[in-house]
Short mmCIF file of C-alpha atoms in Angstrom, two decimals:
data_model
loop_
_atom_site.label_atom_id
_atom_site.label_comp_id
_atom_site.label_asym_id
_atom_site.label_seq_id
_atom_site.Cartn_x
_atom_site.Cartn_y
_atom_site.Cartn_z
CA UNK A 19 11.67 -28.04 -7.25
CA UNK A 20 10.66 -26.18 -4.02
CA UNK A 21 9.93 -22.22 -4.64
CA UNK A 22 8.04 -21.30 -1.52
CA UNK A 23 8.13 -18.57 1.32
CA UNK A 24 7.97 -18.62 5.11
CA UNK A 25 6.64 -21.49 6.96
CA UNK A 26 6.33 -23.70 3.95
CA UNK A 27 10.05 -23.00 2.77
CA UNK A 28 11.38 -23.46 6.28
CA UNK A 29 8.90 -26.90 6.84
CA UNK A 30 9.67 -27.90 2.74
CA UNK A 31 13.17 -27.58 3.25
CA UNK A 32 13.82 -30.54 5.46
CA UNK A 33 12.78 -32.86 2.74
CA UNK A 34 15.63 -31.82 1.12
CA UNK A 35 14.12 -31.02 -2.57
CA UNK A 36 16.38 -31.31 -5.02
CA UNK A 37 16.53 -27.59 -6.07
CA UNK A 38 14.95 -24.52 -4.52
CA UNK A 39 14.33 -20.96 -5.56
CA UNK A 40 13.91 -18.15 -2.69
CA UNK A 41 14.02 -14.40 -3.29
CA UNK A 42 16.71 -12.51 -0.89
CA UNK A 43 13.78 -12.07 1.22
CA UNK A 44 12.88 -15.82 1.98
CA UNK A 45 15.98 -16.66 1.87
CA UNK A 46 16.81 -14.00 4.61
CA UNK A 47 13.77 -15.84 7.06
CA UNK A 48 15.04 -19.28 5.82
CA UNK A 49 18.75 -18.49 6.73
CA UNK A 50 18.00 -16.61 10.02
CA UNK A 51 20.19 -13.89 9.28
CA UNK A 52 20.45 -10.41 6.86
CA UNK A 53 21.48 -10.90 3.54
CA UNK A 54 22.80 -7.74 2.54
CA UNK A 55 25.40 -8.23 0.39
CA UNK A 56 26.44 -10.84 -2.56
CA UNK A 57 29.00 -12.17 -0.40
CA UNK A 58 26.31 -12.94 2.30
CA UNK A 59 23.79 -14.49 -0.84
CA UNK A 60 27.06 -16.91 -1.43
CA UNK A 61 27.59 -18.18 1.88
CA UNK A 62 23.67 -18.89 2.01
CA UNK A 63 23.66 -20.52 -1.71
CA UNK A 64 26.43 -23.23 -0.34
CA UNK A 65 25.15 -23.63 3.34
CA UNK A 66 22.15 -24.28 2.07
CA UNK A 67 23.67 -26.48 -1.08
CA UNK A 68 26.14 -28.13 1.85
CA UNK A 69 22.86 -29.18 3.52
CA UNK A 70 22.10 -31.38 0.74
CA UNK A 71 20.02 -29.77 -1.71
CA UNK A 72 21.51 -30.04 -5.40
CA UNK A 73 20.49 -26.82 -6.61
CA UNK A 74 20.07 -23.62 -4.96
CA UNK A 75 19.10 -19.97 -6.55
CA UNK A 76 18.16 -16.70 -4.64
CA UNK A 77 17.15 -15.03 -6.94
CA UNK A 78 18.02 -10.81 -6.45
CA UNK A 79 15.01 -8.84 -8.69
CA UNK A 80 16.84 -6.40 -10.84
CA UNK A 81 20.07 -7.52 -9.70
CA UNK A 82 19.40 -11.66 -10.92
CA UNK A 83 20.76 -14.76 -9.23
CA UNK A 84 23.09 -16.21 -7.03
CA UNK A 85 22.84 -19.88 -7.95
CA UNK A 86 25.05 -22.82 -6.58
CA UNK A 87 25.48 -26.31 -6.77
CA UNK A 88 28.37 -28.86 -5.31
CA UNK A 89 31.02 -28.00 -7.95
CA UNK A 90 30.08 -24.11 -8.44
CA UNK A 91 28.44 -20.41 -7.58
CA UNK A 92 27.32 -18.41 -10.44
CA UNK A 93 26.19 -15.14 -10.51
CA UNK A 94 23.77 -14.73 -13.30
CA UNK A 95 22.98 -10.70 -14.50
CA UNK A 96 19.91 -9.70 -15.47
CA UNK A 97 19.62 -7.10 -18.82
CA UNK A 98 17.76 -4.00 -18.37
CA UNK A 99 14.64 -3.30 -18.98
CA UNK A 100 11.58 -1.28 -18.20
CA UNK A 101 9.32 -3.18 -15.92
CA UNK A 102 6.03 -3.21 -16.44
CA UNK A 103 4.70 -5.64 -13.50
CA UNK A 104 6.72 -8.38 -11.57
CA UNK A 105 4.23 -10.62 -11.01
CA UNK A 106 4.65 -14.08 -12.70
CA UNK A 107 8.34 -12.94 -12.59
CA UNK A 108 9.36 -16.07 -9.78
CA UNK A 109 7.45 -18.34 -11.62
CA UNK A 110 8.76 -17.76 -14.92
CA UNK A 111 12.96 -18.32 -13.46
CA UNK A 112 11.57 -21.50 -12.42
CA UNK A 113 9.88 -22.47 -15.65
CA UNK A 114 13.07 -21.67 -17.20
CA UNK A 115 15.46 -23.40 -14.78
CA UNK A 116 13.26 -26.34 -14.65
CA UNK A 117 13.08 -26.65 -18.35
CA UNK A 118 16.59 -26.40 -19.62
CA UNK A 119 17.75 -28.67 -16.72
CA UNK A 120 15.10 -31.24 -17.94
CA UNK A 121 16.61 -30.85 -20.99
CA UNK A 122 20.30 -31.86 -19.95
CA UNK A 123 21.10 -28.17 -19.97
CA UNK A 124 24.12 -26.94 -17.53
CA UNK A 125 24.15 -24.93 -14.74
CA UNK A 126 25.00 -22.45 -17.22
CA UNK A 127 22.77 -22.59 -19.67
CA UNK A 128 19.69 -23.15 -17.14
CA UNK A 129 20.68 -20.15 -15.00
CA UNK A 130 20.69 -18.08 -18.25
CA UNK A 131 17.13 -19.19 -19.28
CA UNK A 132 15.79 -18.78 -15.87
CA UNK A 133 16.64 -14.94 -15.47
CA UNK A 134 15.87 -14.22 -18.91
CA UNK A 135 11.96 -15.65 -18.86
CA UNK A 136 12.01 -14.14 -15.16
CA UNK A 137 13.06 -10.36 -16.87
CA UNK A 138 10.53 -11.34 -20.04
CA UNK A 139 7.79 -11.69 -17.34
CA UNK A 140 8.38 -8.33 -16.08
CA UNK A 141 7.94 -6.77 -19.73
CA UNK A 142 4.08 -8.06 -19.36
CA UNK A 143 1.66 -6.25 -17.96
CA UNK A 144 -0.85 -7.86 -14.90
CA UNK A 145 0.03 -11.32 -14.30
CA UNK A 146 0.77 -12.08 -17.79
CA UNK A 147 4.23 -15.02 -17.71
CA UNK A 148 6.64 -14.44 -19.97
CA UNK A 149 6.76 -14.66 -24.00
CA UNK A 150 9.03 -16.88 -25.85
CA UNK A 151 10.07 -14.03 -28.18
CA UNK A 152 10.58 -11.79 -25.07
CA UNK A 153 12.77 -14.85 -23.60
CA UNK A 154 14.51 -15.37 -27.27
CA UNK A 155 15.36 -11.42 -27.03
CA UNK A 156 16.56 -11.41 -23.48
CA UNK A 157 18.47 -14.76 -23.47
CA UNK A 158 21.67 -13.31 -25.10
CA UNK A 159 21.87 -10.16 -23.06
CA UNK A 160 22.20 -12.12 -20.08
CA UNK A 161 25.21 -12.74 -18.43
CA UNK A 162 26.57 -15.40 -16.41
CA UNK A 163 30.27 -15.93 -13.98
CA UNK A 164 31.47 -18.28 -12.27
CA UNK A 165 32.39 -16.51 -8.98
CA UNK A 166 33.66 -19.75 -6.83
#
């Protein structure tokens, strides 16, 4: 699991790591180009995916993922909420990825548990993670379609 930014992403990257995890931003420095619309976040999510890596998610803030592997793109929504601080925010989506995958989750189902510890992590104040109840909340309010 690579979630890194800049220099380290673009160096990282040629290992080919089985799943990575850059905001619009990184992936915008990664890719070499603007990222602007969802359309553009697809074509990245299965370059990058057609590269070799298994697993890719750019994740959007507010607007949630774009997350691909070889057989599909989601696009994963994230509920609304009143943020209180985004930091942690990254790192909880890839606790959650990372654990429901572990688990023999699908694409699905980790995608869904990725945005909603991500948007629990943003109803914490400082650099508080997330909270399971926050994540138990959240986790049926999100929504996830295939869009290729």
């Amino acid at each position: 699991m690579l979630d890194a930014a800049d220099l380290w992403l673009q160096e990282a990257i040629k290992a080919l790591p089985d799943i990575i995890k850059p905001n619009v931003r990184e992936a915008q420095t990664l890719m070499g180009r603007e990222l602007n619309t969802e359309e553009d976040i697809i074509s990245a999510v299965k370059e990058l995916v057609n590269s070799g890596i298994k697993i890719v998610a750019i994740s959007r803030g507010k607007d949630g993922m774009i997350i691909a592997d070889k057989s599909k793109v989601l696009k994963v929504n994230t509920p609304d909420v009143e943020v209180q601080s985004t930091v942690g925010a990254g790192d909880s989506t890839v606790a959650g990825l990372v654990l429901k995958l572990s688990q023999g989750g699908t694409l699905e189902e980790a995608s869904s548990l990725a945005v909603a510890a991500g948007t629990a992590a943003t109803l914490t104040t400082g650099t508080e993670l997330c909270h399971k109840a926050d994540v138990e909340m959240l986790l049926p309010l999100v929504t996830v379609e295939q869009v290729m």
